[in-house]
XYZ file of C-alpha atoms in Angstrom:
699
model
C -11.064 14.009 -28.148
C -7.390 14.414 -28.870
C -6.229 11.021 -29.706
C -2.556 11.789 -30.456
C 0.141 8.939 -30.281
C 1.065 10.381 -27.017
C 1.347 7.726 -24.111
C -1.438 8.733 -21.661
C -1.747 8.250 -17.829
C -4.794 8.344 -15.629
C -6.335 6.835 -12.606
C -9.412 4.700 -11.729
C -12.926 5.112 -9.966
C -12.423 3.267 -6.365
C -15.162 1.681 -4.146
C -12.962 3.305 -1.397
C -13.705 6.682 -2.179
C -16.058 8.793 -0.603
C -17.800 9.728 -3.943
C -18.173 7.827 -7.307
C -16.783 11.068 -8.882
C -14.138 11.910 -6.310
C -11.095 10.415 -8.064
C -12.423 11.932 -11.494
C -12.783 15.169 -9.991
C -9.053 14.937 -8.310
C -7.975 13.586 -12.555
C -9.117 16.746 -13.694
C -7.729 18.883 -11.107
C -4.061 17.303 -10.651
C -3.812 17.042 -14.949
C -4.379 13.479 -15.330
C -4.676 12.877 -19.077
C -6.543 9.506 -18.877
C -9.296 7.810 -16.406
C -11.079 4.853 -16.300
C -14.521 3.977 -14.959
C -14.993 0.795 -13.175
C -18.864 0.041 -11.820
C -18.199 -2.431 -9.283
C -20.864 -2.312 -6.531
C -20.135 -4.636 -3.733
C -23.019 -6.586 -1.846
C -22.384 -4.269 0.898
C -23.457 -1.578 -0.914
C -19.637 0.200 -1.548
C -18.786 1.302 -5.020
C -20.923 2.106 -7.810
C -22.925 1.355 -10.950
C -24.052 2.729 -14.134
C -27.549 3.491 -12.543
C -26.005 5.641 -10.186
C -24.665 8.572 -12.424
C -27.597 10.387 -14.149
C -27.746 12.012 -17.506
C -26.801 15.464 -16.024
C -23.344 13.758 -14.406
C -22.850 12.165 -17.647
C -22.830 15.252 -19.274
C -20.703 16.677 -16.932
C -17.897 13.740 -17.530
C -18.108 14.036 -21.197
C -17.895 17.634 -21.055
C -15.106 17.642 -18.234
C -13.247 15.110 -20.561
C -13.575 17.491 -24.135
C -11.828 20.201 -21.953
C -8.976 18.838 -20.166
C -8.149 16.280 -23.271
C -8.723 13.381 -20.705
C -9.535 9.889 -22.648
C -11.849 7.805 -20.991
C -12.468 4.152 -20.599
C -14.745 1.585 -19.035
C -13.820 -1.219 -17.450
C -16.343 -4.062 -17.221
C -17.099 -5.469 -13.861
C -15.720 -9.200 -13.292
C -19.138 -10.721 -13.607
C -19.345 -9.653 -17.341
C -18.284 -12.791 -18.410
C -19.371 -13.031 -22.111
C -19.497 -17.131 -21.899
C -22.244 -16.830 -18.555
C -25.850 -15.886 -18.852
C -26.513 -12.126 -17.689
C -23.675 -10.774 -19.208
C -25.148 -9.223 -22.317
C -26.964 -7.294 -20.259
C -24.229 -5.803 -17.995
C -21.799 -5.219 -21.293
C -25.324 -3.461 -22.745
C -25.160 -1.069 -20.144
C -21.312 -0.714 -19.853
C -21.225 0.387 -23.750
C -24.303 2.367 -23.085
C -22.203 4.600 -20.531
C -19.172 4.424 -22.326
C -20.993 6.451 -25.625
C -22.794 8.771 -22.950
C -19.532 9.902 -21.359
C -17.523 9.823 -24.741
C -15.093 6.849 -23.484
C -12.770 5.172 -26.728
C -12.310 1.676 -24.847
C -14.433 -1.349 -23.216
C -12.268 -3.245 -20.710
C -13.002 -6.570 -20.254
C -11.274 -10.184 -18.736
C -10.150 -13.112 -20.863
C -12.089 -16.201 -19.233
C -10.333 -19.517 -20.668
C -12.061 -21.991 -18.618
C -14.000 -23.018 -21.394
C -11.053 -22.727 -24.041
C -10.098 -19.839 -26.011
C -12.629 -20.947 -29.108
C -15.788 -20.660 -26.799
C -14.477 -17.232 -25.641
C -13.291 -15.695 -29.125
C -16.874 -17.270 -30.436
C -18.635 -15.124 -27.408
C -17.362 -11.984 -28.025
C -17.567 -11.894 -31.649
C -20.657 -10.154 -31.979
C -19.416 -7.994 -29.153
C -16.309 -6.676 -31.343
C -18.636 -6.003 -34.281
C -21.076 -3.971 -32.116
C -18.028 -1.832 -30.782
C -16.869 -1.102 -34.084
C -19.976 0.392 -35.090
C -19.902 2.804 -32.156
C -16.241 3.383 -32.647
C -15.275 2.000 -29.190
C -12.525 -0.364 -28.962
C -12.412 -3.341 -26.842
C -9.428 -4.403 -24.674
C -9.236 -8.124 -23.065
C -6.935 -8.027 -20.034
C -5.004 -11.298 -18.509
C -6.031 -12.036 -15.215
C -3.432 -14.426 -13.138
C -4.672 -17.489 -14.484
C -4.000 -16.633 -18.145
C -0.352 -16.395 -19.387
C 1.096 -15.069 -22.784
C 0.583 -18.578 -25.103
C -2.880 -18.070 -23.881
C -3.238 -14.356 -25.515
C -0.983 -15.475 -28.243
C -3.859 -18.173 -29.571
C -6.392 -15.592 -28.715
C -5.481 -13.008 -31.048
C -4.606 -15.646 -34.038
C -8.468 -16.626 -33.817
C -10.015 -13.225 -32.928
C -7.993 -11.875 -36.477
C -9.823 -14.910 -38.289
C -13.263 -14.460 -36.580
C -13.053 -10.169 -36.768
C -10.743 -9.645 -39.858
C -12.661 -6.424 -40.894
C -12.318 -4.925 -37.065
C -8.929 -5.534 -36.014
C -8.627 -1.570 -35.605
C -11.043 -1.912 -32.469
C -9.371 -5.244 -30.585
C -6.007 -5.453 -28.446
C -5.124 -6.456 -25.325
C -5.268 -4.784 -21.697
C -1.693 -5.614 -20.224
C -2.177 -5.818 -16.294
C 1.606 -5.921 -14.811
C 0.456 -6.965 -11.791
C -1.606 -9.822 -12.826
C 1.662 -10.712 -15.023
C 3.705 -10.678 -11.921
C 1.495 -13.355 -10.420
C 0.738 -15.431 -13.723
C 2.585 -18.975 -12.635
C 4.329 -18.888 -16.042
C 5.860 -15.569 -15.320
C 5.633 -15.179 -11.458
C 7.630 -12.325 -10.262
C 8.741 -11.785 -13.940
C 6.281 -9.864 -15.654
C 8.868 -8.585 -18.372
C 9.170 -12.092 -19.398
C 5.333 -12.297 -19.921
C 5.843 -9.245 -22.471
C 8.621 -10.641 -24.155
C 6.521 -14.241 -24.429
C 4.028 -12.356 -26.151
C 3.853 -12.665 -29.714
C 4.646 -8.997 -31.441
C 1.515 -9.241 -33.401
C -0.623 -8.972 -30.240
C -1.719 -5.226 -30.075
C -1.202 -3.733 -26.561
C -3.755 -1.070 -26.295
C -4.057 -0.444 -22.717
C -2.098 -0.891 -19.560
C -3.362 -1.581 -15.825
C -0.321 -0.503 -14.077
C -0.008 -1.649 -9.920
C 2.679 -3.863 -8.061
C 2.945 -6.881 -5.632
C 5.495 -9.091 -4.439
C 4.058 -12.181 -6.165
C 2.239 -13.443 -3.435
C -1.413 -11.713 -4.242
C -3.088 -9.317 -5.926
C -2.267 -6.216 -3.685
C -2.842 -3.599 -6.322
C -0.299 -1.660 -4.542
C 0.502 2.031 -6.243
C 3.332 2.082 -8.692
C 7.004 2.710 -6.973
C 5.402 1.408 -3.343
C 6.240 -1.890 -3.677
C 9.580 -3.748 -5.517
C 9.902 -0.503 -7.972
C 10.188 1.945 -5.027
C 13.464 0.126 -4.675
C 14.601 -0.788 -8.184
C 12.721 0.713 -10.863
C 14.428 -1.064 -13.651
C 11.405 -3.478 -14.203
C 9.178 -0.620 -14.853
C 11.819 0.811 -17.129
C 11.949 -2.219 -18.973
C 7.887 -2.007 -19.545
C 7.960 1.078 -20.860
C 11.087 0.151 -23.638
C 8.846 -2.189 -24.155
C 5.984 -0.878 -24.797
C 7.763 2.023 -27.025
C 9.147 -0.458 -29.374
C 5.601 -1.951 -29.872
C 4.684 1.867 -30.606
C 2.041 1.932 -27.551
C 0.581 4.670 -27.536
C -3.003 3.831 -25.493
C -3.727 4.628 -21.421
C -1.919 3.574 -18.499
C -4.014 3.524 -15.591
C -3.201 3.025 -11.943
C -5.675 0.738 -10.177
C -5.803 2.546 -6.963
C -7.386 5.197 -4.752
C -4.472 5.404 -2.275
C -3.876 7.561 1.165
C -3.366 9.899 0.474
C -4.057 10.252 -3.180
C -0.834 12.576 -4.232
C 1.035 9.031 -4.118
C -0.703 8.772 -8.012
C 0.975 11.837 -8.804
C 4.339 11.182 -7.853
C 3.581 7.668 -9.856
C 2.661 9.204 -12.817
C 5.420 12.299 -12.734
C 8.091 9.382 -11.931
C 6.488 7.278 -14.964
C 6.787 10.379 -17.438
C 10.410 10.611 -16.388
C 10.793 7.128 -17.702
C 8.708 7.807 -20.488
C 10.907 10.701 -21.525
C 7.804 13.147 -21.940
C 9.750 16.237 -23.102
C 6.813 18.729 -22.079
C 7.361 17.705 -18.310
C 9.364 20.865 -17.343
C 10.215 21.950 -13.670
C 9.827 25.711 -14.031
C 6.586 26.871 -14.855
C 5.820 28.767 -18.192
C 6.800 32.286 -18.432
C 4.481 35.295 -18.838
C 5.237 38.565 -20.407
C 6.710 41.161 -18.016
C 3.747 42.802 -16.307
C 1.260 40.200 -16.985
C -1.117 39.559 -14.301
C -1.381 35.998 -12.433
C -5.109 34.323 -12.597
C -7.519 34.860 -10.323
C -7.675 32.688 -7.609
C -9.388 29.754 -8.640
C -7.053 29.546 -11.891
C -3.972 30.226 -9.630
C -4.756 27.262 -7.798
C -5.227 25.317 -10.647
C -2.034 26.486 -11.436
C -0.547 25.012 -8.051
C -1.756 21.546 -8.861
C -0.224 21.571 -12.182
C 3.011 22.478 -10.645
C 2.998 20.187 -8.235
C 2.223 17.633 -10.937
C 5.014 18.214 -12.611
C 7.501 18.949 -9.606
C 8.520 15.980 -7.956
C 10.930 17.014 -5.315
C 11.001 19.184 -2.393
C 13.529 21.437 -4.463
C 11.484 21.836 -7.640
C 8.121 22.440 -5.870
C 10.030 25.167 -3.938
C 11.372 26.560 -7.084
C 8.233 26.869 -8.696
C 7.320 29.202 -5.700
C 10.537 30.917 -5.975
C 10.144 31.551 -9.543
C 6.766 32.834 -8.501
C 8.118 35.116 -6.259
C 11.448 36.449 -7.824
C 10.498 36.860 -11.438
C 9.593 40.618 -11.689
C 6.782 39.980 -14.157
C 4.471 38.008 -11.602
C 2.013 40.575 -9.462
C 1.271 38.480 -6.795
C -2.033 39.659 -4.734
C -2.943 38.435 -0.887
C -5.197 35.579 -2.419
C -1.924 34.252 -4.408
C 0.013 34.608 -1.442
C -2.394 32.555 1.168
C -2.470 29.899 -1.826
C 1.096 29.430 -1.800
C 1.257 29.420 2.445
C -1.173 27.038 2.167
C 0.723 24.889 -0.372
C 3.887 25.247 1.436
C 2.236 24.424 4.984
C 1.192 20.972 2.972
C 4.365 20.172 1.601
C 6.143 20.885 4.825
C 3.971 18.889 6.882
C 4.315 15.981 4.775
C 0.846 15.853 3.809
C 1.912 16.716 0.054
C 4.393 13.801 -1.098
C 7.454 14.566 -2.403
C 10.371 12.358 -4.098
C 13.674 12.543 -5.690
C 13.772 13.423 -9.274
C 16.827 12.162 -10.859
C 18.422 15.335 -10.579
C 21.724 16.279 -8.457
C 21.458 19.740 -5.918
C 23.338 20.078 -2.918
C 21.395 22.191 -0.001
C 23.059 25.030 -0.654
C 20.848 25.188 -4.088
C 18.128 25.358 -1.341
C 19.653 27.875 0.742
C 20.199 30.169 -1.887
C 16.795 29.921 -3.511
C 15.370 30.847 0.383
C 17.472 33.628 0.539
C 16.074 34.910 -2.728
C 12.474 34.096 -1.419
C 13.137 36.109 1.579
C 14.128 38.937 0.450
C 11.972 39.230 -2.210
C 9.125 38.883 0.433
C 10.369 41.373 2.455
C 10.243 43.428 -0.425
C 6.776 42.839 -1.466
C 5.340 43.288 2.560
C 2.369 45.423 3.020
C 0.013 46.080 5.994
C -2.628 43.664 4.106
C -0.781 41.079 3.510
C 2.491 40.704 6.457
C 0.162 38.183 8.319
C -0.103 36.192 4.904
C 3.542 36.401 4.241
C 5.005 35.522 8.160
C 3.219 32.178 7.541
C 5.336 31.673 4.195
C 8.716 32.859 6.268
C 7.816 29.966 8.202
C 8.364 27.200 5.741
C 11.960 28.674 3.827
C 14.881 26.735 4.330
C 17.772 28.476 6.411
C 20.512 30.223 4.085
C 22.844 30.847 6.813
C 26.288 30.762 6.003
C 26.654 27.122 6.925
C 24.574 25.945 4.112
C 24.986 28.357 1.289
C 28.879 27.216 0.927
C 29.749 24.671 -1.909
C 29.401 21.775 0.608
C 26.835 22.196 3.279
C 26.028 19.641 5.804
C 29.495 17.389 5.677
C 29.263 16.732 9.333
C 27.336 13.511 7.982
C 29.971 12.324 5.897
C 32.309 12.266 8.614
C 29.944 10.413 10.633
C 29.485 8.043 7.739
C 33.597 7.004 7.922
C 33.916 6.773 11.558
C 35.580 3.616 12.667
C 33.346 3.381 15.748
C 30.225 2.918 14.046
C 28.891 -0.798 12.661
C 29.300 -1.434 9.239
C 25.442 -1.911 8.671
C 25.125 1.233 10.091
C 27.433 3.009 8.687
C 26.453 1.905 5.127
C 22.493 2.826 6.077
C 23.664 6.545 7.045
C 25.500 6.904 3.809
C 22.813 5.492 1.592
C 19.762 7.298 3.646
C 21.038 10.240 4.694
C 24.744 11.411 2.999
C 24.039 10.777 -0.333
C 20.238 11.399 -0.490
C 20.973 14.467 1.229
C 23.630 16.021 -1.225
C 21.619 14.703 -4.053
C 17.928 15.698 -3.228
C 17.489 17.330 0.323
C 13.668 17.455 1.698
C 12.265 17.375 4.644
C 11.890 13.597 4.377
C 15.414 13.637 5.727
C 14.904 15.688 8.750
C 12.301 12.844 9.744
C 15.065 9.900 8.171
C 17.481 11.278 10.912
C 15.241 11.843 13.810
C 14.503 8.149 13.665
C 18.076 7.024 13.605
C 19.071 9.120 16.759
C 16.264 7.609 18.433
C 17.661 4.461 17.813
C 21.104 4.896 18.559
C 20.114 6.978 21.936
C 17.408 4.081 22.851
C 18.610 2.199 26.470
C 18.857 -0.991 24.986
C 21.472 0.212 23.063
C 25.222 1.082 23.350
C 27.033 2.998 20.682
C 30.257 5.172 21.299
C 29.308 8.494 22.929
C 31.949 10.505 20.297
C 29.255 9.269 17.522
C 26.004 9.952 19.581
C 27.239 13.446 20.315
C 28.137 14.132 16.717
C 25.175 12.846 14.970
C 23.043 14.546 17.617
C 25.157 17.757 16.226
C 24.121 17.105 13.025
C 20.687 16.278 13.581
C 20.332 19.969 15.017
C 22.044 21.340 12.194
C 19.391 19.642 10.037
C 16.830 21.385 11.785
C 18.414 24.576 11.189
C 18.530 23.876 7.709
C 14.527 23.478 7.666
C 14.000 25.815 10.399
C 12.381 22.845 12.052
C 13.913 24.434 15.772
C 11.290 24.614 18.678
C 10.866 28.269 20.453
C 13.397 27.752 22.882
C 16.037 26.551 20.534
C 15.170 29.237 18.607
C 16.042 31.685 21.287
C 19.151 29.999 22.378
C 20.807 29.857 19.288
C 20.030 33.853 18.519
C 21.281 34.444 21.841
C 24.592 33.682 20.935
C 24.356 36.297 18.488
C 22.514 39.113 20.170
C 23.572 42.154 22.495
C 23.692 42.186 25.985
C 19.740 43.727 26.083
C 18.673 41.066 23.971
C 20.488 38.018 26.119
C 18.832 39.672 29.125
C 15.235 39.908 27.387
C 15.279 36.124 26.048
C 16.965 34.785 29.715
C 13.984 36.746 31.479
C 11.472 35.352 28.974
C 12.425 31.810 29.299
C 12.866 31.948 32.878
C 9.168 33.322 32.969
C 7.810 30.946 30.754
C 8.973 27.894 32.922
C 6.964 29.023 35.673
C 4.005 29.931 34.146
C 1.649 27.949 36.180
C -0.685 30.690 37.990
C -2.636 33.779 36.001
C -0.167 35.985 37.518
C 2.819 34.257 36.086
C 1.202 34.010 32.560
C 0.216 37.546 32.491
C 4.392 38.303 33.708
C 5.496 35.980 30.316
C 2.924 37.872 28.267
C 4.682 41.017 29.123
C 8.371 39.405 29.096
C 7.301 38.210 25.641
C 5.984 41.448 24.489
C 9.244 43.200 25.230
C 11.267 40.789 23.512
C 9.193 40.947 20.844
C 9.818 45.001 20.790
C 13.403 44.191 20.856
C 13.451 41.574 17.970
C 11.614 44.081 15.553
C 14.378 46.635 16.385
C 16.694 43.696 15.613
C 15.070 42.806 12.364
C 15.307 46.423 11.121
C 19.058 46.539 11.535
C 20.230 43.186 10.022
C 19.836 41.829 6.986
C 20.876 38.219 5.255
C 20.700 35.141 7.791
C 20.563 36.732 11.135
C 17.221 38.809 10.087
C 15.703 35.762 9.401
C 16.918 33.847 12.776
C 15.243 36.922 14.513
C 11.968 36.884 12.407
C 11.605 33.060 12.838
C 11.945 34.096 16.778
C 9.454 36.646 16.684
C 7.066 34.182 14.733
C 7.186 31.276 17.287
C 6.963 33.958 20.124
C 3.518 35.315 18.387
C 2.659 31.419 18.158
C 3.423 31.088 21.808
C 1.560 34.211 22.798
C -1.869 32.581 21.630
C -1.109 29.860 24.456
C -0.833 32.545 26.775
C -3.680 34.247 25.787
C -5.520 30.973 25.793
C -4.746 30.189 29.260
C -5.524 34.012 30.621
C -8.807 34.180 28.696
C -9.979 30.876 30.195
C -8.891 32.289 33.888
C -10.543 35.336 33.340
C -14.023 33.290 31.982
C -13.757 31.120 35.323
C -14.139 34.900 37.270
C -17.348 35.017 36.149
C -18.770 39.194 36.586
C -16.102 39.539 39.247
C -13.373 39.603 36.537
C -10.364 41.935 37.735
C -10.040 45.222 35.645
C -6.121 46.018 36.194
C -5.025 42.321 34.627
C -7.505 41.771 32.265
C -6.983 45.171 30.562
C -3.392 45.007 31.259
C -3.532 41.813 29.040
C -5.779 43.119 26.374
C -3.278 46.143 25.935
C -0.236 43.365 25.549
C -2.490 41.694 23.259
C -3.133 45.149 20.962
C 0.774 45.826 20.999
C 1.622 42.395 19.909
C -0.767 42.503 16.777
C 1.340 45.787 16.350
C 4.281 44.052 16.297
C 3.234 41.394 13.897
C 2.466 44.148 11.509
C -1.129 44.851 11.969
C -2.377 48.504 11.523
C 0.121 50.410 13.160
C -1.366 53.613 13.692
C -4.888 52.264 15.217
C -3.093 49.663 17.531
C -0.923 52.452 18.976
C -3.953 54.478 19.630
C -5.824 51.842 20.971
C -2.990 51.115 23.372
C -2.446 54.489 24.408
C -6.311 54.655 25.752
C -5.602 51.241 27.550
C -2.647 52.729 29.400
C -4.602 55.841 30.592
C -7.372 53.412 31.553
C -4.802 51.395 33.662
C -3.041 54.386 35.271
C -6.959 55.223 36.653
C -8.506 53.603 39.247
C -10.754 50.772 38.577
C -14.161 52.239 36.809
C -16.998 52.206 38.910
C -20.100 54.701 37.893
C -21.699 54.049 34.729
C -19.947 56.908 32.731
C -17.066 55.588 33.411
C -17.848 52.531 32.324
C -19.588 53.457 29.004
C -16.345 55.575 28.179
C -14.539 52.097 28.862
C -16.749 50.623 26.653
C -16.012 53.334 23.546
C -12.035 51.750 23.952
C -12.893 48.249 23.992
C -15.173 48.793 21.325
C -12.348 50.020 19.287
C -10.385 47.160 20.145
C -13.426 44.705 19.088
C -13.416 46.655 15.519
C -9.608 45.960 15.175
C -10.036 42.305 16.017
C -12.942 41.971 13.779
C -11.103 43.695 10.676
C -7.982 41.288 11.038
C -10.290 37.812 11.693
C -12.601 38.746 8.883
C -9.560 39.177 6.677
C -7.982 36.055 7.701
C -11.311 33.931 7.619
C -11.752 35.628 4.256
C -8.304 34.409 2.713
C -7.690 31.163 4.153
C -10.400 28.193 5.208
C -12.118 28.060 1.839
C -8.746 27.730 0.038
C -7.468 25.706 2.567
C -10.514 22.968 1.422
C -10.453 23.588 -2.235
C -6.532 22.984 -2.597
C -6.174 20.405 0.132
C -8.805 18.410 -1.439
C -7.266 18.820 -4.920
C -3.735 17.780 -3.482
C -5.326 14.594 -2.027
C -4.516 15.879 1.326
C -6.188 14.047 3.958
C -9.244 15.335 4.942
C -8.452 15.455 9.055
C -5.273 17.497 8.062
C -7.589 19.846 6.089
C -9.926 19.877 8.930
C -7.159 20.984 11.614
C -5.550 23.354 9.329
C -8.584 25.022 8.324
C -10.619 25.221 11.731
C -7.726 24.939 14.063
C -4.351 26.282 12.721
C -5.388 29.424 10.805
C -7.774 30.595 13.959
C -4.778 29.913 16.379
C -4.133 33.329 15.776
C -3.566 36.332 18.458
C -6.586 38.542 16.332
C -9.107 35.326 17.751
C -8.293 35.585 21.292
C -8.266 39.264 20.918
C -11.951 39.166 20.040
C -12.826 36.629 23.106
C -11.359 38.770 25.567
C -13.074 41.738 23.981
C -16.331 39.845 24.221
C -15.663 38.638 28.019
C -14.841 42.730 28.898
C -18.226 43.796 26.913
C -20.018 40.960 28.492
C -18.695 42.221 32.150
C -19.555 45.941 31.430
C -23.407 45.337 29.722
C -23.582 43.568 33.394
C -22.168 46.518 35.604
C -23.380 49.138 33.737
C -26.737 47.548 32.421
C -26.083 48.753 29.242
C -27.746 47.283 25.773
C -25.487 45.287 23.576
């Protein structure tokens, strides 16, 4: 194991984790370089103990730690008090486990209730034994043990074990130091009162408010508002030449909070290796295979704290000529952007200062690059990426975008406290490190100032509404109706008419007949937008494309309603509307970029069938079946392509990123399948079933 002098950061097992090894696998996948095993089985059965991990699992842990340069430690359970009967047996199991997995440190608590001399006498044999097997002993402060107690402990230990001083030291628990009576809410004082001769070799880092041992993840407690205390801890550790492991003793939901804490802590440490940009490859170098590429995303997510940085890493992959992105790489990027955009992957400020124009210009370059690399085989993936890029309209690429919020923060008709809140949480934040979280902040403020029980200036409220709409535009978070209303102002007379007719039909789409009419208006509008996208460049093309993507999504909803209606009719399904719905579905697939030539051919055949009277005799039904079989093949081709590219990757990347299981399930099982190709498959199945029944033909 590489034992260089750098400070390492890691996490710990947890009784709340779904599996014993889950947090360790997360550490490996997310690039943590330390990990602590804490056998803490509860009376309820939650948690784990050494006997739960057999020889094969122990070998896996050892090998994974070696391969990924992860320093391992073992935390003895609370009942491993050397002064109590039964403790030696517990510690023997701890040491055997530590040796099996290759851990270099065993952590125990200090129990001073019988005096320090008794404790030293009890652990002296343990220190000697651990030194023989080259494992260090770290003794942890509890809320009941103060700095003076540790000063006395190590004075006595140096006398009792003079030959083994290199294998013993203190585990500084910051949360416990904050609860210690002598240093409550002042953990820096705890460190300052420790003799410099007390060797700090291990650190447990968690937060509380001085009231209970709540083990809050770092930067989610007091340090979330003021990190000077944590900065002081690091400064003091560095002054002591600390090169041990800092362990986060949590398994939060989502686990990506650990990544955010680690990344921010590395910035405080000042580690130069944590660069925002990905490593450059030689021109023409092929990117890693899919599984390795997922690991590359995890590493980038670990290093890149803010939304801008995460977006910037993807920007570099797309824009740099040396990278060759295939459909699998693009699928991973689409999934990653989805989890970022929905807030499942967290982000935070990185200490930099970049106005939103920086994000907008990146969005433009990414959009341009994606449009150039689009093929019939990858277009359905690329459309999923487009939806998560920031707007690059001229209002956002200028030097100082989104200035309306600055004017709002200086209005005289806004209460002082509210102005201060707007300035700190929106104005300054947006102009420093914009991210989708700002849209959430803005929405919450808008809800507050428009609530019935409050009465703010009409002018102020209206200005804030307009700002919120601008913010939705920047993050491309408009609804279908909002997107269409905006492009109606930029479109020609024909386009405006198509938009108005569709929106009117959409508002009245309550019956199957009206739903089919709405589907027709939607399809005609998409055909118009396809021409507008070809004839426009820059931000207008982006707005037309986003409207088209929103329409594609809504077509799935319309088809779902129509299919439910057709299913309810059983064998009495009317041919004309069913075949028209089928034809419109195929046309929409073509408008989305799916196999234009095959779609055109199928559309032509379906048009001919609709012009004829409803098929009655067996020969007509058999010929119609041939056309519908062709539709079925079209549906199967694209459904298979989508399923081959997405669900497994969603689960793998989502779990590695610490995304909540329900969010992974929704995206994998619902969002991915909410594509028109799946509705085509359902409608085809209904039609084929009807044909078999009426013509008595086999499957």
